[in-house]
PDB file of C-alpha atoms in Angstrom:
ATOM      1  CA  UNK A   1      89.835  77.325  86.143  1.00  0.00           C
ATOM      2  CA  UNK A   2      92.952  78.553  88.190  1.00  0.00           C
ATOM      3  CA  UNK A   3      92.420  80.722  91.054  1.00  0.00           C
ATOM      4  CA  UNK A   4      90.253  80.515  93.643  1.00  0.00           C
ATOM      5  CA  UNK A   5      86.386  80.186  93.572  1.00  0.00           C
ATOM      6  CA  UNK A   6      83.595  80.063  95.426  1.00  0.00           C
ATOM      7  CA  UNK A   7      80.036  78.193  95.438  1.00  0.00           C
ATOM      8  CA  UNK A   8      77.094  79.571  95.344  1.00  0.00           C
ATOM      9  CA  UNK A   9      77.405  82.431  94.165  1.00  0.00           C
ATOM     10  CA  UNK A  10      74.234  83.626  95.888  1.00  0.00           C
ATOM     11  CA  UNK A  11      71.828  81.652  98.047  1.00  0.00           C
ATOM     12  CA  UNK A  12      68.934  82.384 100.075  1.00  0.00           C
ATOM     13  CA  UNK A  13      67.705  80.316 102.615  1.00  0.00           C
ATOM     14  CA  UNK A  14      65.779  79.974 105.964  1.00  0.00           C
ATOM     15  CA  UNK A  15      66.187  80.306 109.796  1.00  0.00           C
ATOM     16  CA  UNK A  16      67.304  77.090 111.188  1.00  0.00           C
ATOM     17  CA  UNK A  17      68.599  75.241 107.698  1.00  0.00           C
ATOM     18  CA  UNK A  18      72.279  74.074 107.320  1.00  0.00           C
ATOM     19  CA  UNK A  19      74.189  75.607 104.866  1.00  0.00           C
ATOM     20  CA  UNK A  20      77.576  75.053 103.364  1.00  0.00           C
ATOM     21  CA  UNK A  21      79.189  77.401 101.376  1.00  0.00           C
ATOM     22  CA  UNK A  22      82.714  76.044  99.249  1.00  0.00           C
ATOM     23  CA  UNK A  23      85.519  77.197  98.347  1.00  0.00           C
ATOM     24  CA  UNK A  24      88.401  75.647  95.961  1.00  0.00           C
ATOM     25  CA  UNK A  25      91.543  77.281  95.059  1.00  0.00           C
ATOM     26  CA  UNK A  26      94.256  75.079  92.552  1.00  0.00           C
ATOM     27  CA  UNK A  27      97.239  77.167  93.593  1.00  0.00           C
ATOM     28  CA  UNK A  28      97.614  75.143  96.516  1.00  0.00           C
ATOM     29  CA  UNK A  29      98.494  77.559  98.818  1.00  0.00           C
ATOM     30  CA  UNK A  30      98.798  76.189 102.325  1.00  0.00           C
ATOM     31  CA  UNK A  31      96.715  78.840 104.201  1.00  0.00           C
ATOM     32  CA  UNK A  32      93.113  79.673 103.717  1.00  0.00           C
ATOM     33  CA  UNK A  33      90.619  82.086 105.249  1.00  0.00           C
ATOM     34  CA  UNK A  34      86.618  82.636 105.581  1.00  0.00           C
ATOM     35  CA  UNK A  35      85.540  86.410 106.054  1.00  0.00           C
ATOM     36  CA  UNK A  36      82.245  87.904 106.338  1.00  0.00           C
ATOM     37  CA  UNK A  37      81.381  91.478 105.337  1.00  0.00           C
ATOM     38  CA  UNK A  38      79.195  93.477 106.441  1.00  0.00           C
ATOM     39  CA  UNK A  39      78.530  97.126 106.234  1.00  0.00           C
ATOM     40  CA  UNK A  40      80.229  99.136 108.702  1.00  0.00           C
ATOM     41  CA  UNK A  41      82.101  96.096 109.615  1.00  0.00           C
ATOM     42  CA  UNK A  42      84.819  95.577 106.893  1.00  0.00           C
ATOM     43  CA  UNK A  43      86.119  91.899 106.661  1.00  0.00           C
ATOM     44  CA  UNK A  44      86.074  89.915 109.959  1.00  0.00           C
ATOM     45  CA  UNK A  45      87.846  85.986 109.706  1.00  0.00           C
ATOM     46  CA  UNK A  46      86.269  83.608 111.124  1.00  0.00           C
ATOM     47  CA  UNK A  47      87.949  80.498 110.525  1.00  0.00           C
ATOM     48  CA  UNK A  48      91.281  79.874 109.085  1.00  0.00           C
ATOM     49  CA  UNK A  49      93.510  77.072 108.334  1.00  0.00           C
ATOM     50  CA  UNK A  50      96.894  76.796 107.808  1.00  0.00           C
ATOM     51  CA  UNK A  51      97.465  73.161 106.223  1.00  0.00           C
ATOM     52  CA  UNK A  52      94.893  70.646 105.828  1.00  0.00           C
ATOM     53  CA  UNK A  53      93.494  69.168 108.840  1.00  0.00           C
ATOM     54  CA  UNK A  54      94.547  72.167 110.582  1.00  0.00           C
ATOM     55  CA  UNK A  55      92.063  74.928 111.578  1.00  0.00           C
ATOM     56  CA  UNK A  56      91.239  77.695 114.411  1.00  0.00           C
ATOM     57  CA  UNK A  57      89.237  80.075 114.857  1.00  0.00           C
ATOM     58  CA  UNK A  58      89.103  83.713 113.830  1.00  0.00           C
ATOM     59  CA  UNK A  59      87.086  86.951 115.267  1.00  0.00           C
ATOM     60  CA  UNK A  60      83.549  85.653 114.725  1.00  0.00           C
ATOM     61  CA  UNK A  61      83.538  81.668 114.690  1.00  0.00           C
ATOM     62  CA  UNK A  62      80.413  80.726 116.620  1.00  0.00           C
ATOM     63  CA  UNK A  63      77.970  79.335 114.765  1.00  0.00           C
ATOM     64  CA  UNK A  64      79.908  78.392 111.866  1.00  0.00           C
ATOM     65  CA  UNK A  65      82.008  75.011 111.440  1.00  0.00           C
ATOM     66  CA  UNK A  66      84.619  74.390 108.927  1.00  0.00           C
ATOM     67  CA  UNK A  67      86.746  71.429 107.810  1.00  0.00           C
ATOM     68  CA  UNK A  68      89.619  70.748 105.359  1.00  0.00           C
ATOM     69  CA  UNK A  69      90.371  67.345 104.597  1.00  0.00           C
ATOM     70  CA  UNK A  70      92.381  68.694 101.110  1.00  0.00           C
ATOM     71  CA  UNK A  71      94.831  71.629 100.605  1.00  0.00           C
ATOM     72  CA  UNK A  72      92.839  72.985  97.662  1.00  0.00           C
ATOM     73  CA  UNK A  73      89.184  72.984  99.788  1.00  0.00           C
ATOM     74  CA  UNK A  74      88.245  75.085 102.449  1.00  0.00           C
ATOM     75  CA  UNK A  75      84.149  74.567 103.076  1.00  0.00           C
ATOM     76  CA  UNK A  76      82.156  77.120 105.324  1.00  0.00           C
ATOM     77  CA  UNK A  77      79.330  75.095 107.737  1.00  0.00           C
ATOM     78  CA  UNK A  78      76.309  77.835 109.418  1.00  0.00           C
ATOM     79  CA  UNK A  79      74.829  74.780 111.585  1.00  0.00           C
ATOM     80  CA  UNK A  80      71.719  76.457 112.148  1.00  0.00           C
ATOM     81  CA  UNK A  81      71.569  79.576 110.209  1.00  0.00           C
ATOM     82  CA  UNK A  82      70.103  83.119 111.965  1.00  0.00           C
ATOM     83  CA  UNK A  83      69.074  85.958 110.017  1.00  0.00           C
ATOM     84  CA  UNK A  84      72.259  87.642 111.825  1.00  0.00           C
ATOM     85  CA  UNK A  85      74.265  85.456 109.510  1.00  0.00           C
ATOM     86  CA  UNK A  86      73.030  87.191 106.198  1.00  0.00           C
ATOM     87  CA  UNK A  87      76.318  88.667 104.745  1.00  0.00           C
ATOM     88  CA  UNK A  88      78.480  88.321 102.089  1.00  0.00           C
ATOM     89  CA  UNK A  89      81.235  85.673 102.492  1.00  0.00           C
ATOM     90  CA  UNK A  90      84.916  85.785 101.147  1.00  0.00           C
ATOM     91  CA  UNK A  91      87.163  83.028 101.005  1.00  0.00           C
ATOM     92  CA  UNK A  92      90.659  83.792 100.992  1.00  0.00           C
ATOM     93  CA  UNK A  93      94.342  81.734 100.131  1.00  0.00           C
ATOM     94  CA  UNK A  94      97.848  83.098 101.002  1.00  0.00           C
ATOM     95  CA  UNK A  95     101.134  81.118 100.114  1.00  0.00           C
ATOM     96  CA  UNK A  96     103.067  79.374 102.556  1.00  0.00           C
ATOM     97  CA  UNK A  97     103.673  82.564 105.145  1.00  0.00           C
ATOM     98  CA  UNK A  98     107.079  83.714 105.309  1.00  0.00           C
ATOM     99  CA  UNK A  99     108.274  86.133 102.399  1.00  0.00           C
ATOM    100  CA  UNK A 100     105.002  87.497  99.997  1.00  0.00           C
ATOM    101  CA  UNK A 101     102.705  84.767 101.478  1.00  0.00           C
ATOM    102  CA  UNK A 102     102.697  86.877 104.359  1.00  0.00           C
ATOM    103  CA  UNK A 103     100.982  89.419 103.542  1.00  0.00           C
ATOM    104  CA  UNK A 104      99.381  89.052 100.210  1.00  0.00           C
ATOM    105  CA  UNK A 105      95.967  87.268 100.345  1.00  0.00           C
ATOM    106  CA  UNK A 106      94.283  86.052  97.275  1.00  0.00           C
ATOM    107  CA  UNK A 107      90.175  86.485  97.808  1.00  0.00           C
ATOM    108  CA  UNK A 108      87.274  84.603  95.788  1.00  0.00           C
ATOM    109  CA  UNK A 109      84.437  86.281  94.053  1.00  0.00           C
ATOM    110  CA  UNK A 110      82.090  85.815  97.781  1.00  0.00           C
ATOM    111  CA  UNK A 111      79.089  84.595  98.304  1.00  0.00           C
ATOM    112  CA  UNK A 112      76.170  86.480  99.005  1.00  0.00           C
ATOM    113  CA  UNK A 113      73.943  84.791 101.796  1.00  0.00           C
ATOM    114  CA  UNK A 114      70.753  86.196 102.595  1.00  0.00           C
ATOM    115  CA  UNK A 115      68.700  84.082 106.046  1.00  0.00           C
ATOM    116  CA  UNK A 116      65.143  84.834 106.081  1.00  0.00           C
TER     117      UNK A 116
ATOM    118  CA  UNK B   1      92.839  94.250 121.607  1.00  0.00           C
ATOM    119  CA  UNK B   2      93.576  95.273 118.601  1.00  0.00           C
ATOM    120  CA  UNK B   3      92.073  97.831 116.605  1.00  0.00           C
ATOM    121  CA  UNK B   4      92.807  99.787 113.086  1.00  0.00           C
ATOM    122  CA  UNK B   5      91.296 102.996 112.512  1.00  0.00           C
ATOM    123  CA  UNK B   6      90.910 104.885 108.893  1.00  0.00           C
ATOM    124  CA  UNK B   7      88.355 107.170 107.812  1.00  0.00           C
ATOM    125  CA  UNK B   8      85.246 106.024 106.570  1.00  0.00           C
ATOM    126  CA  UNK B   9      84.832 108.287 103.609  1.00  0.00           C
ATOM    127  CA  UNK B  10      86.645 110.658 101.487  1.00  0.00           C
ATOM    128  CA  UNK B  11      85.654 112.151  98.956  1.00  0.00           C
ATOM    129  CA  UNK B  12      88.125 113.972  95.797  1.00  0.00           C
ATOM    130  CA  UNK B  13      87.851 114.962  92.045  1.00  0.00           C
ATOM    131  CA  UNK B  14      89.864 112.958  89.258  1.00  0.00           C
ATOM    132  CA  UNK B  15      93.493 114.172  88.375  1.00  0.00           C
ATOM    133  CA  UNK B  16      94.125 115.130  92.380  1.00  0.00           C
ATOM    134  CA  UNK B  17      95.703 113.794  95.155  1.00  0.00           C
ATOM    135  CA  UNK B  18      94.177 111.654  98.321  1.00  0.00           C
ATOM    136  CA  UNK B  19      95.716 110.271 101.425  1.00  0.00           C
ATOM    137  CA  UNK B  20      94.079 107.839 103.007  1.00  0.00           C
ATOM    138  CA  UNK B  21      95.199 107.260 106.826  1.00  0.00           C
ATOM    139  CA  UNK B  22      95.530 104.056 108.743  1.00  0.00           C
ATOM    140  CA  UNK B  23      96.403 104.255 112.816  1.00  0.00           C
ATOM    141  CA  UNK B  24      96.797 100.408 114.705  1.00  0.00           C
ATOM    142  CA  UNK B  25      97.051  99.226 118.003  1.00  0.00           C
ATOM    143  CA  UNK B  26      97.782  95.798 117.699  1.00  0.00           C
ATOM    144  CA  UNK B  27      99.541  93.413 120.315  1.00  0.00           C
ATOM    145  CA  UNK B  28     102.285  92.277 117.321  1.00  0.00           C
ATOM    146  CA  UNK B  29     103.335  94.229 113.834  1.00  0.00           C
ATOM    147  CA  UNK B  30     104.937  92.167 111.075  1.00  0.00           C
ATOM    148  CA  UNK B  31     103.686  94.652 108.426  1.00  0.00           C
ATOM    149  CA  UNK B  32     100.937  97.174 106.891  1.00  0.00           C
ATOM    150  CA  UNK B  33      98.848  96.152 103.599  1.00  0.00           C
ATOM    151  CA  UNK B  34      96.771  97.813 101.689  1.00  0.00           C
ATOM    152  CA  UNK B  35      93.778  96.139  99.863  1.00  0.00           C
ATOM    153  CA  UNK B  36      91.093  98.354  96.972  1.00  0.00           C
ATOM    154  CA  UNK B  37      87.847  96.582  96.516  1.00  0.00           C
ATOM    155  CA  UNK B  38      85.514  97.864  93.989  1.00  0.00           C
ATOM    156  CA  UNK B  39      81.664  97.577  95.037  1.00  0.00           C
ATOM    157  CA  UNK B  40      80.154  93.991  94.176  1.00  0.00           C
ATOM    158  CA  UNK B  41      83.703  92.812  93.862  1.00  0.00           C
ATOM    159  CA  UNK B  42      86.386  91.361  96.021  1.00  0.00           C
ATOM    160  CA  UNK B  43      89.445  92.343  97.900  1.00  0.00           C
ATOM    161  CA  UNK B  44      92.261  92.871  95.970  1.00  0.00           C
ATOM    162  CA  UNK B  45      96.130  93.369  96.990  1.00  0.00           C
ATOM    163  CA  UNK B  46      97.774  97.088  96.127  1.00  0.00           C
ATOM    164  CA  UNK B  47     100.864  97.290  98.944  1.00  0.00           C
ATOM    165  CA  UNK B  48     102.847  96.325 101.549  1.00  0.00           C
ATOM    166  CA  UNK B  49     105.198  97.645 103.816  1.00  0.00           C
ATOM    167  CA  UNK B  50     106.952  95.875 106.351  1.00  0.00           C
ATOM    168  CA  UNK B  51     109.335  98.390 107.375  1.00  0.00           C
ATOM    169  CA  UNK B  52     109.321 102.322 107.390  1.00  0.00           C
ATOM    170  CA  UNK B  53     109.283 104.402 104.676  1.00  0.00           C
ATOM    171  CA  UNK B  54     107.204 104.634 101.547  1.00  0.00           C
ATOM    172  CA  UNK B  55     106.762 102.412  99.110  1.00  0.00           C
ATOM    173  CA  UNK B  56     105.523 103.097  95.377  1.00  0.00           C
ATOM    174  CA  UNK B  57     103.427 101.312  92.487  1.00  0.00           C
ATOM    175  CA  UNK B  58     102.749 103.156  89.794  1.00  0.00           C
ATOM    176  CA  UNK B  59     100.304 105.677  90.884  1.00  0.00           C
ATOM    177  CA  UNK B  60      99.432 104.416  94.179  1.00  0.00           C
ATOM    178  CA  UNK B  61     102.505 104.748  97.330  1.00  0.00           C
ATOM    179  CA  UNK B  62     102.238 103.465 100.870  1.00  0.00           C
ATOM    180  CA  UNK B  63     104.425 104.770 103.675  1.00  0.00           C
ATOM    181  CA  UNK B  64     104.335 103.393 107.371  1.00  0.00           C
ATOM    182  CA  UNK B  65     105.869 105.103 110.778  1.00  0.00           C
ATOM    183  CA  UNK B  66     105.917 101.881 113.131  1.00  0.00           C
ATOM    184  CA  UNK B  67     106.729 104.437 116.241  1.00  0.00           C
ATOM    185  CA  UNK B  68     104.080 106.128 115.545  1.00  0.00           C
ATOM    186  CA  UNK B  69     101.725 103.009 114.115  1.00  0.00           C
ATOM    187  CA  UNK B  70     100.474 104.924 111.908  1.00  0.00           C
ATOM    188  CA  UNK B  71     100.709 104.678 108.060  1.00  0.00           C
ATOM    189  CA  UNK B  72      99.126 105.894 104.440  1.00  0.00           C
ATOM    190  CA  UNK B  73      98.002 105.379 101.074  1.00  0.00           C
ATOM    191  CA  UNK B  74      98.132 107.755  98.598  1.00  0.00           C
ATOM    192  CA  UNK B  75      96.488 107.582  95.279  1.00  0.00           C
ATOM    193  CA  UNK B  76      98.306 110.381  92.717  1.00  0.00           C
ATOM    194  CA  UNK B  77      96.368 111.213  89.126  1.00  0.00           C
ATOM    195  CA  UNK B  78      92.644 110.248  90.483  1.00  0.00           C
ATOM    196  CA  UNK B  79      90.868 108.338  88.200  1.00  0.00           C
ATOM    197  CA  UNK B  80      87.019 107.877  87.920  1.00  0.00           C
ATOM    198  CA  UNK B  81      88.273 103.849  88.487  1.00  0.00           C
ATOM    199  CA  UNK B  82      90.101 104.406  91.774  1.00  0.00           C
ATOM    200  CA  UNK B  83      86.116 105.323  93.002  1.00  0.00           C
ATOM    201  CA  UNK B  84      86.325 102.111  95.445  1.00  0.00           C
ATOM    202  CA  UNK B  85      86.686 101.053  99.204  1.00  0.00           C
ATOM    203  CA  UNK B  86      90.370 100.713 100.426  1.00  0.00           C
ATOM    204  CA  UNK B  87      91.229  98.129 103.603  1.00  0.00           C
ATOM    205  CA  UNK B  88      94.392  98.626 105.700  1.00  0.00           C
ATOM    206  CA  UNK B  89      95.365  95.139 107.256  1.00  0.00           C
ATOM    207  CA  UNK B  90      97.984  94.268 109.709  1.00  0.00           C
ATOM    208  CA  UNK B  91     100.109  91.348 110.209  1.00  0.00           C
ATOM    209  CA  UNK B  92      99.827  90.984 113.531  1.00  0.00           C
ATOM    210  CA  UNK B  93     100.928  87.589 114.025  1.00  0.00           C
ATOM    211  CA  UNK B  94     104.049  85.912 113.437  1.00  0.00           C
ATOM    212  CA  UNK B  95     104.313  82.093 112.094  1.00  0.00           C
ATOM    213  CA  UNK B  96     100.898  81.998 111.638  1.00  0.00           C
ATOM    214  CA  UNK B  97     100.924  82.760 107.316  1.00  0.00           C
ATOM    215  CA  UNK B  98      98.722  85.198 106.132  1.00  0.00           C
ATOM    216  CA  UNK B  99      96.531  86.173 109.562  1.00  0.00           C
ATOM    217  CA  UNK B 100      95.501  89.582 108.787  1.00  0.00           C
ATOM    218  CA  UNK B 101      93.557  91.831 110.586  1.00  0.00           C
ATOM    219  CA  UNK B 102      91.348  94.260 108.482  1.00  0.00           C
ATOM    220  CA  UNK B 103      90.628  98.159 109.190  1.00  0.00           C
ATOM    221  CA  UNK B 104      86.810  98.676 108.434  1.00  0.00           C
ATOM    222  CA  UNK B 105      87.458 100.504 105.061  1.00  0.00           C
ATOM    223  CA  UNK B 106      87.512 103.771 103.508  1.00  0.00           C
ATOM    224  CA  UNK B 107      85.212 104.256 100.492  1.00  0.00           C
ATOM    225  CA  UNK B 108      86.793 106.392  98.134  1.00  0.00           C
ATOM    226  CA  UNK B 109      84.532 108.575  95.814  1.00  0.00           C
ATOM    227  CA  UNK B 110      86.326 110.342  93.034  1.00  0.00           C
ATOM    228  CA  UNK B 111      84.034 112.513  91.018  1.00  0.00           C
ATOM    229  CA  UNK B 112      84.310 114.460  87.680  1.00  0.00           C
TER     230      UNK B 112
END
């Protein structure tokens, strides 16, 4: 499927546990973004990268690793997830940066992450 | 530090007019975008405007003042549809792609 698209969809799971959420777009933009949203909050980043192999850190990183050994995958880590880490998660692609790609970011369906 | 403020809620019946308002204090400005995201559903694009003056798509326009960092969307012929929650993000940084940073959202009720 073209696009971008994330995995799960939904997932529930418990204090402490590793979870990895992914995310694969096929346009192969160079830049990529994880959000979380939460009410009252709109979209914070917390990681982006910009090619692969190259990632910092947004508004909100701690507690959440990422990697991205290919242009087209972008996975979220929560190390040890906390109940404060229940949100719903948006991955995002934009084009190279300069011209449209500057400003126009393409965002997956999210994932809805619920730590009990 | 930077900061985008827009109102949290407005409220308007189909066929009028709404404005919805986007101030920014933000340590760079590259350019103002506008994103609509329907409940359950994800971001989506509607605008941009990197320089002043409005800008129009179809039934939706987008105007920005950069001296007075301030700027607007404006949603013409309401429909029932247009009942979603509408981001303002800046472009605060240059040479580093994409890097927005979101307002907190306006949710946009249009009723009968």
């Amino acid at each position: 499927d073209a696009g971008i698209t994330q995995s799960p969809r939904y997932k529930i799971t418990e204090t402490g546990r590793q979870v990895t959420l992914m995310c694969h777009q096929t346009w192969s933009h160079s830049y990529m973004f994880w959000y979380r949203q939460d009410l009252g909050h709109g979209l914070r980043l917390i990681y982006y990268s910009a090619a692969a192999d190259i990632t910092d850190k947004g508004e909100v990183p701690d507690g959440y690793v990422v990697s991205r050994s290919k242009t087209e995958n972008f996975p979220l880590t929560l190390e040890s997830a906390t109940r404060s880490q229940t949100s719903v998660y948006f991955c995002a692609s934009s084009d190279t940066g300069t011209g449209r790609g500057a400003y126009e970011q393409y965002f997956g369906p999210g994932t809805r992450l619920t730590v009990t | 530090g930077q900061s985008l403020e827009q109102p949290s809620e407005v409220t308007a019946v189909e066929g009028a007019i709404v404005q919805i308002n986007c101030t920014y204090q933000t340590s760079g400005f590259y350019g103002l975008s506008w994103y609509q995201q329907h409940d359950g559903g994800a971001p989506t694009f509607l605008s941009y405007n990197g320089l002043d003056g409005l800008e129009e798509t179809g039934r939706f326009s987008s105007f920005l003042s950069r001296s007075d960092s301030y700027g607007y969307l404006l949603l013409q012929e309401l429909q029932m549809k247009d009942s979603a929650s509408y981001f303002c993000a800046v472009r605060a940084f240059y040479n580093q792609g994409g890097k927005l940073i979101f307002g907190q959202g306006t949710e946009l009720s249009v009723k009968p």
